[in-house]
Structure formats: structure tokens, C-alpha cells
Coordinates of N, CA and C in Angstrom, one line a residue:
M20 N 25.2 -19.5 136.3 CA 24.7 -18.2 136.9 C 23.2 -18.6 137.3
T21 N 22.8 -18.2 138.5 CA 21.5 -18.5 139.1 C 20.6 -17.3 138.5
T22 N 19.5 -17.7 138.1 CA 18.6 -16.8 137.4 C 17.1 -16.9 138.1
G23 N 16.4 -15.8 138.2 CA 15.1 -15.8 138.4 C 14.8 -16.3 139.8
D24 N 13.6 -16.9 140.1 CA 13.1 -17.3 141.2 C 13.3 -18.8 141.2
E25 N 14.1 -19.4 142.0 CA 14.5 -20.7 142.0 C 13.3 -21.7 142.2
R26 N 12.3 -21.2 143.0 CA 11.1 -22.1 143.2 C 10.2 -22.2 141.9
S27 N 10.0 -21.2 141.3 CA 9.2 -21.1 140.0 C 9.9 -21.4 138.7
G28 N 11.2 -21.1 138.7 CA 11.9 -21.3 137.6 C 11.7 -20.1 136.6
R29 N 11.0 -19.1 137.1 CA 10.7 -17.8 136.3 C 11.7 -16.7 136.6
R30 N 12.0 -16.0 135.5 CA 12.8 -14.8 135.7 C 12.0 -13.5 135.9
R31 N 12.7 -12.6 136.5 CA 12.0 -11.2 136.5 C 12.0 -10.6 135.1
P32 N 11.0 -9.7 134.8 CA 11.0 -9.2 133.4 C 12.3 -8.4 133.2
G33 N 12.9 -8.7 132.0 CA 14.0 -8.0 131.7 C 15.3 -8.8 132.2
E34 N 15.3 -9.6 133.1 CA 16.3 -10.3 133.6 C 17.3 -10.9 132.7
L35 N 16.8 -11.7 131.8 CA 17.6 -12.4 130.8 C 18.2 -11.5 129.9
E36 N 17.6 -10.5 129.4 CA 18.2 -9.4 128.7 C 19.2 -8.7 129.3
A37 N 19.0 -8.4 130.6 CA 20.3 -7.8 131.5 C 21.5 -8.7 131.5
Q38 N 21.2 -10.0 131.8 CA 22.4 -10.9 131.9 C 23.0 -11.0 130.7
I39 N 22.2 -11.0 129.5 CA 22.9 -11.2 128.2 C 23.8 -10.0 127.8
L40 N 23.2 -8.9 128.1 CA 24.0 -7.6 128.0 C 25.3 -7.5 128.7
A41 N 25.1 -8.2 130.0 CA 26.4 -8.1 130.8 C 27.3 -9.0 130.3
I42 N 27.0 -10.1 129.8 CA 28.0 -11.1 129.2 C 28.5 -10.5 127.8
L43 N 27.9 -9.9 127.2 CA 28.3 -9.3 125.8 C 29.2 -8.0 126.2
G44 N 28.9 -7.4 127.3 CA 29.7 -6.2 127.6 C 31.0 -6.6 128.1
A45 N 31.1 -7.9 128.8 CA 32.3 -8.3 129.3 C 33.1 -9.0 128.4
A46 N 32.6 -9.5 127.1 CA 33.2 -10.4 126.2 C 34.3 -9.8 125.4
G47 N 34.4 -8.6 125.2 CA 35.3 -7.9 124.5 C 35.3 -8.2 123.0
G48 N 34.3 -8.8 122.5 CA 34.1 -9.2 121.2 C 32.9 -9.8 120.9
A49 N 32.5 -10.1 119.6 CA 31.2 -10.7 119.3 C 31.1 -12.0 119.8
L50 N 29.9 -12.4 120.2 CA 29.6 -13.8 120.5 C 28.5 -14.3 119.9
S51 N 28.5 -15.6 119.5 CA 27.2 -16.3 119.1 C 26.3 -16.5 120.2
P52 N 25.0 -17.0 119.8 CA 24.0 -17.3 120.8 C 24.4 -18.6 121.6
G53 N 25.1 -19.5 120.9 CA 25.6 -20.7 121.7 C 26.6 -20.4 122.8
E54 N 27.5 -19.5 122.4 CA 28.7 -19.0 123.3 C 28.0 -18.3 124.5
I55 N 26.9 -17.3 124.2 CA 26.3 -16.7 125.4 C 25.6 -17.7 126.2
R56 N 24.9 -18.6 125.6 CA 24.1 -19.6 126.4 C 25.2 -20.3 127.3
D57 N 26.2 -20.7 126.9 CA 27.2 -21.4 127.6 C 27.8 -20.6 128.7
R58 N 28.0 -19.3 128.6 CA 28.4 -18.4 129.6 C 27.5 -18.2 130.5
L59 N 26.2 -18.1 130.1 CA 25.1 -17.8 131.0 C 24.7 -19.0 131.8
D60 N 24.7 -20.2 131.3 CA 24.2 -21.4 131.9 C 25.0 -22.5 131.5
P61 N 26.2 -22.6 132.2 CA 27.1 -23.8 131.9 C 26.5 -25.3 132.1
R62 N 25.4 -25.3 132.9 CA 24.6 -26.6 133.1 C 23.8 -27.0 132.1
G63 N 23.4 -26.1 131.2 CA 22.8 -26.3 130.1 C 21.2 -26.4 130.2
T64 N 20.7 -25.8 131.3 CA 19.2 -25.8 131.4 C 18.5 -24.7 130.7
L65 N 19.3 -23.7 130.2 CA 18.6 -22.6 129.4 C 18.7 -23.0 127.9
S66 N 17.5 -22.8 127.2 CA 17.4 -23.2 125.8 C 18.0 -22.2 124.9
Y67 N 18.7 -22.9 123.9 CA 19.3 -22.0 122.8 C 18.3 -21.1 122.2
S68 N 17.0 -21.5 122.0 CA 16.0 -20.7 121.4 C 15.6 -19.4 122.4
A69 N 15.8 -19.6 123.7 CA 15.4 -18.6 124.6 C 16.4 -17.5 124.4
V70 N 17.7 -17.8 124.1 CA 18.6 -16.9 124.0 C 18.6 -16.2 122.6
V71 N 18.2 -17.0 121.5 CA 18.0 -16.3 120.2 C 16.9 -15.4 120.3
T72 N 15.8 -15.8 120.9 CA 14.7 -14.9 121.0 C 15.0 -13.6 121.7
T73 N 15.7 -13.8 122.9 CA 16.2 -12.6 123.6 C 17.1 -11.7 122.8
L74 N 18.0 -12.2 122.1 CA 18.9 -11.5 121.3 C 18.2 -10.7 120.1
T75 N 17.1 -11.3 119.6 CA 16.4 -10.7 118.6 C 15.6 -9.6 119.2
R76 N 15.1 -9.7 120.4 CA 14.5 -8.7 120.9 C 15.4 -7.4 121.3
L77 N 16.6 -7.8 121.7 CA 17.6 -6.7 122.0 C 18.1 -6.0 120.6
Y78 N 18.2 -6.8 119.6 CA 18.6 -6.2 118.4 C 17.5 -5.2 117.9
D79 N 16.1 -5.6 118.0 CA 15.1 -4.8 117.7 C 15.0 -3.5 118.6
K80 N 15.6 -3.6 119.7 CA 15.6 -2.4 120.6 C 16.9 -1.6 120.4
K81 N 17.7 -2.1 119.4 CA 19.0 -1.5 119.1 C 19.9 -1.4 120.3
A82 N 19.9 -2.5 121.2 CA 20.8 -2.7 122.4 C 21.9 -3.6 121.9
V83 N 21.8 -4.2 120.8 CA 23.0 -5.0 120.3 C 23.0 -4.9 118.7
T84 N 24.1 -5.1 118.2 CA 24.4 -5.2 116.8 C 24.8 -6.7 116.4
R85 N 24.5 -7.1 115.3 CA 24.8 -8.5 114.8 C 25.4 -8.4 113.4
K86 N 26.2 -9.5 113.2 CA 26.8 -9.8 111.9 C 26.9 -11.0 111.6
K87 N 26.3 -11.4 110.4 CA 26.2 -12.9 109.9 C 27.6 -13.7 110.1
D88 N 27.7 -14.7 110.6 CA 28.9 -15.5 110.6 C 28.4 -17.0 110.4
G89 N 28.7 -17.4 109.0 CA 28.1 -18.6 108.6 C 26.6 -18.7 108.6
R90 N 26.0 -19.5 109.2 CA 24.5 -19.5 109.2 C 23.8 -18.8 110.5
A91 N 24.8 -18.5 111.3 CA 24.3 -17.7 112.6 C 24.7 -16.3 112.6
Y92 N 24.4 -15.7 113.7 CA 24.8 -14.2 113.9 C 25.7 -14.2 115.0
R93 N 26.6 -13.2 115.1 CA 27.4 -12.8 116.3 C 27.0 -11.6 116.7
Y94 N 26.9 -11.4 118.0 CA 26.3 -10.2 118.8 C 27.3 -9.4 119.5
V95 N 27.1 -8.1 119.5 CA 27.9 -7.1 120.2 C 27.0 -6.2 120.9
A96 N 27.2 -6.0 122.2 CA 26.2 -5.0 123.1 C 26.6 -3.5 122.6
V97 N 25.7 -2.6 122.4 CA 25.7 -1.2 122.1 C 25.0 -0.5 123.3
A98 N 24.3 -1.1 124.1 CA 23.7 -0.6 125.2 C 23.7 -1.5 126.4
D99 N 23.5 -0.9 127.6 CA 23.6 -1.8 128.9 C 22.2 -1.9 129.4
A100 N 22.0 -2.7 130.4 CA 20.7 -3.0 131.0 C 20.2 -1.7 131.4
S101 N 20.9 -0.8 132.0 CA 20.3 0.5 132.7 C 19.7 1.3 131.5
T102 N 20.4 1.3 130.5 CA 19.8 2.1 129.2 C 18.5 1.4 128.8
L103 N 18.4 0.2 128.8 CA 17.1 -0.4 128.4 C 16.0 -0.1 129.4
V104 N 16.3 -0.2 130.7 CA 15.4 0.4 131.8 C 14.9 1.6 131.7
A105 N 15.8 2.6 131.3 CA 15.5 4.1 131.0 C 14.7 4.2 129.8
R106 N 15.0 3.4 128.8 CA 14.2 3.7 127.6 C 12.7 3.1 127.8
R107 N 12.5 2.1 128.6 CA 11.4 1.5 129.0 C 10.6 2.5 129.8
M108 N 11.2 3.1 130.6 CA 10.6 4.2 131.5 C 10.2 5.3 130.7
G109 N 10.9 5.7 129.7 CA 10.5 6.8 128.9 C 9.3 6.4 128.0
R110 N 9.2 5.2 127.5 CA 8.0 4.8 126.7 C 6.9 4.7 127.5
L111 N 7.0 4.3 128.8 CA 5.9 4.3 129.7 C 5.2 5.7 130.0
L112 N 6.2 6.6 130.2 CA 6.0 8.0 130.5 C 5.2 8.6 129.3
D113 N 5.9 8.3 128.0 CA 5.2 8.8 126.8 C 3.8 8.4 126.7
A114 N 3.4 7.3 127.1 CA 2.1 6.8 127.0 C 1.1 7.5 127.8
Q115 N 1.4 8.4 128.7 CA 0.6 9.1 129.6 C 0.2 10.4 129.2
D116 N -0.9 10.9 129.5 CA -1.3 12.2 129.2 C -0.9 13.2 130.2
D117 N -0.9 12.9 131.5 CA -0.4 13.7 132.5 C 1.0 13.3 133.0
R118 N 1.9 13.8 132.3 CA 3.3 13.5 132.7 C 3.7 14.0 134.1
T119 N 3.1 15.4 134.3 CA 3.5 15.9 135.6 C 3.0 15.0 136.8
S120 N 1.8 14.5 136.7 CA 1.2 13.7 137.7 C 2.1 12.4 137.9
V121 N 2.5 11.6 136.9 CA 3.3 10.6 136.7 C 4.6 10.8 137.4
L122 N 5.3 11.8 137.0 CA 6.5 12.1 137.7 C 6.4 12.4 139.0
S123 N 5.5 13.3 139.5 CA 5.3 13.5 140.8 C 5.1 12.3 141.7
H124 N 4.3 11.3 141.1 CA 4.1 10.0 141.9 C 5.4 9.3 142.0
F125 N 6.2 9.3 140.9 CA 7.4 8.5 140.9 C 8.4 9.1 141.9
V126 N 8.5 10.6 141.8 CA 9.4 11.1 142.9 C 8.9 10.9 144.3
S127 N 7.6 10.8 144.6 CA 7.3 10.8 145.9 C 7.4 9.3 146.4
E128 N 7.7 8.3 145.6 CA 8.0 6.9 145.9 C 9.5 6.6 146.0
L129 N 10.4 7.5 145.8 CA 11.8 7.3 145.9 C 12.2 7.3 147.2
T130 N 13.3 6.5 147.6 CA 13.9 6.4 148.9 C 14.7 7.8 149.0
D131 N 15.2 8.1 150.1 CA 16.0 9.3 150.3 C 17.3 9.1 149.5
A132 N 17.8 8.0 149.4 CA 19.1 7.9 148.8 C 18.9 8.0 147.3
D133 N 17.7 7.4 146.7 CA 17.4 7.5 145.2 C 17.2 9.0 144.8
A134 N 16.4 9.6 145.7 CA 16.1 11.1 145.6 C 17.5 11.9 145.5
S135 N 18.4 11.7 146.4 CA 19.8 12.3 146.3 C 20.4 12.0 145.0
V136 N 20.3 10.8 144.5 CA 21.1 10.4 143.0 C 20.2 11.0 142.2
L137 N 18.9 11.2 142.1 CA 18.3 11.9 141.0 C 18.7 13.4 141.2
R138 N 18.7 14.1 142.3 CA 19.1 15.4 142.4 C 20.4 15.7 141.7
D139 N 21.5 14.8 142.1 CA 22.7 14.9 141.5 C 22.8 14.7 140.0
V140 N 22.0 13.9 139.6 CA 21.9 13.6 138.0 C 21.3 14.8 137.3
L141 N 20.2 15.3 137.9 CA 19.6 16.5 137.3 C 20.5 17.8 137.3
H142 N 21.2 17.9 138.5 CA 22.3 18.9 138.5 C 23.3 18.7 137.4
R143 N 23.9 17.5 137.3 CA 24.8 17.3 136.4 C 24.3 17.4 134.8
E144 N 23.2 17.1 134.7 CA 22.7 17.1 133.3 C 22.3 18.6 132.9
F145 N 21.6 19.2 133.8 CA 21.0 20.5 133.5 C 21.7 21.6 134.2
G146 N 22.5 21.4 135.0 CA 23.4 22.5 135.7 C 22.4 23.4 136.5
E147 N 21.4 22.9 137.1 CA 20.4 23.7 137.9 C 20.3 23.3 139.3
D148 N 20.1 24.2 140.2 CA 20.0 23.7 141.5 C 18.6 23.2 141.6
T149 N 18.6 21.9 142.1 CA 17.3 21.1 142.3 C 16.7 21.1 143.5
D150 N 17.5 21.9 144.6 CA 16.9 21.8 145.8 C 15.9 23.0 145.8
E151 N 14.8 22.8 146.5 CA 13.9 23.9 146.8 C 14.2 24.7 148.0
G152 N 14.8 24.1 148.9 CA 15.0 24.8 150.2 C 16.4 25.4 150.2

């Protein structure tokens, strides 16, 4: 699986978390960090410790559960990448005093397609007409 920027070798923020959650979601059962690493990077360029660190962060975020299996843990996803992004957005919004301004700026930056999706979600979640016109 190709990850991040090939030239710099760096991943985008949250990219490894998203990839690990996708692997766990598709696994149909608990996986060890080594099994996750092997599925993520069959060539072996990704370090085991990077996977363990990321899994620990996901566990702290309540995105995965873990169960002791010998000396290691086995992990199962309980959230997906979009849930983590939504939680991150919520934390960023909670840190601001002027939520109205932040949300107004956010909405003004949306593409027409994303604005349409947001209207549909708001209608589905709140059952209100979100169109002004």
C-alpha cells in the first residue's frame, strides 16, 4: 500500500490512522500489530513501533478496542476514519469562542457538492428545511 508523499516519505496527518482503521474494519476479527503492519506494508518499510504507537493513539481515542493475547494485544476497530475526523473537527470547534463565525467560514469554503451533502445531512439529522430560498 503506497502511503504519504513518495518524495518526502511523510504521510498526511491522520493517514496512518485511517489506513489502520480500514485494515481493521476489513479484517473481520482482531489483529495483532504485526499482522496489521504486514497487511499495510508487505515490503516491510513501515516500522512495528510506528504501528504500535498509532494503535495506542487510536485506543486512547476510543477508535479501537484491544485484548491481551500473550505478550501483545489484538485490536478491533470500533470507529472509522470519518468518525475520527468528525471528532477532531468537534474538538477544534469546541476550542473556539465564536462558533458562529467558525461555522460561517467553514460553510463559505465548501464546494457546491459538499454544501449539497451538508444540506442533506442536516435535513436527515434534524428534519428541517435547510434551504433559505
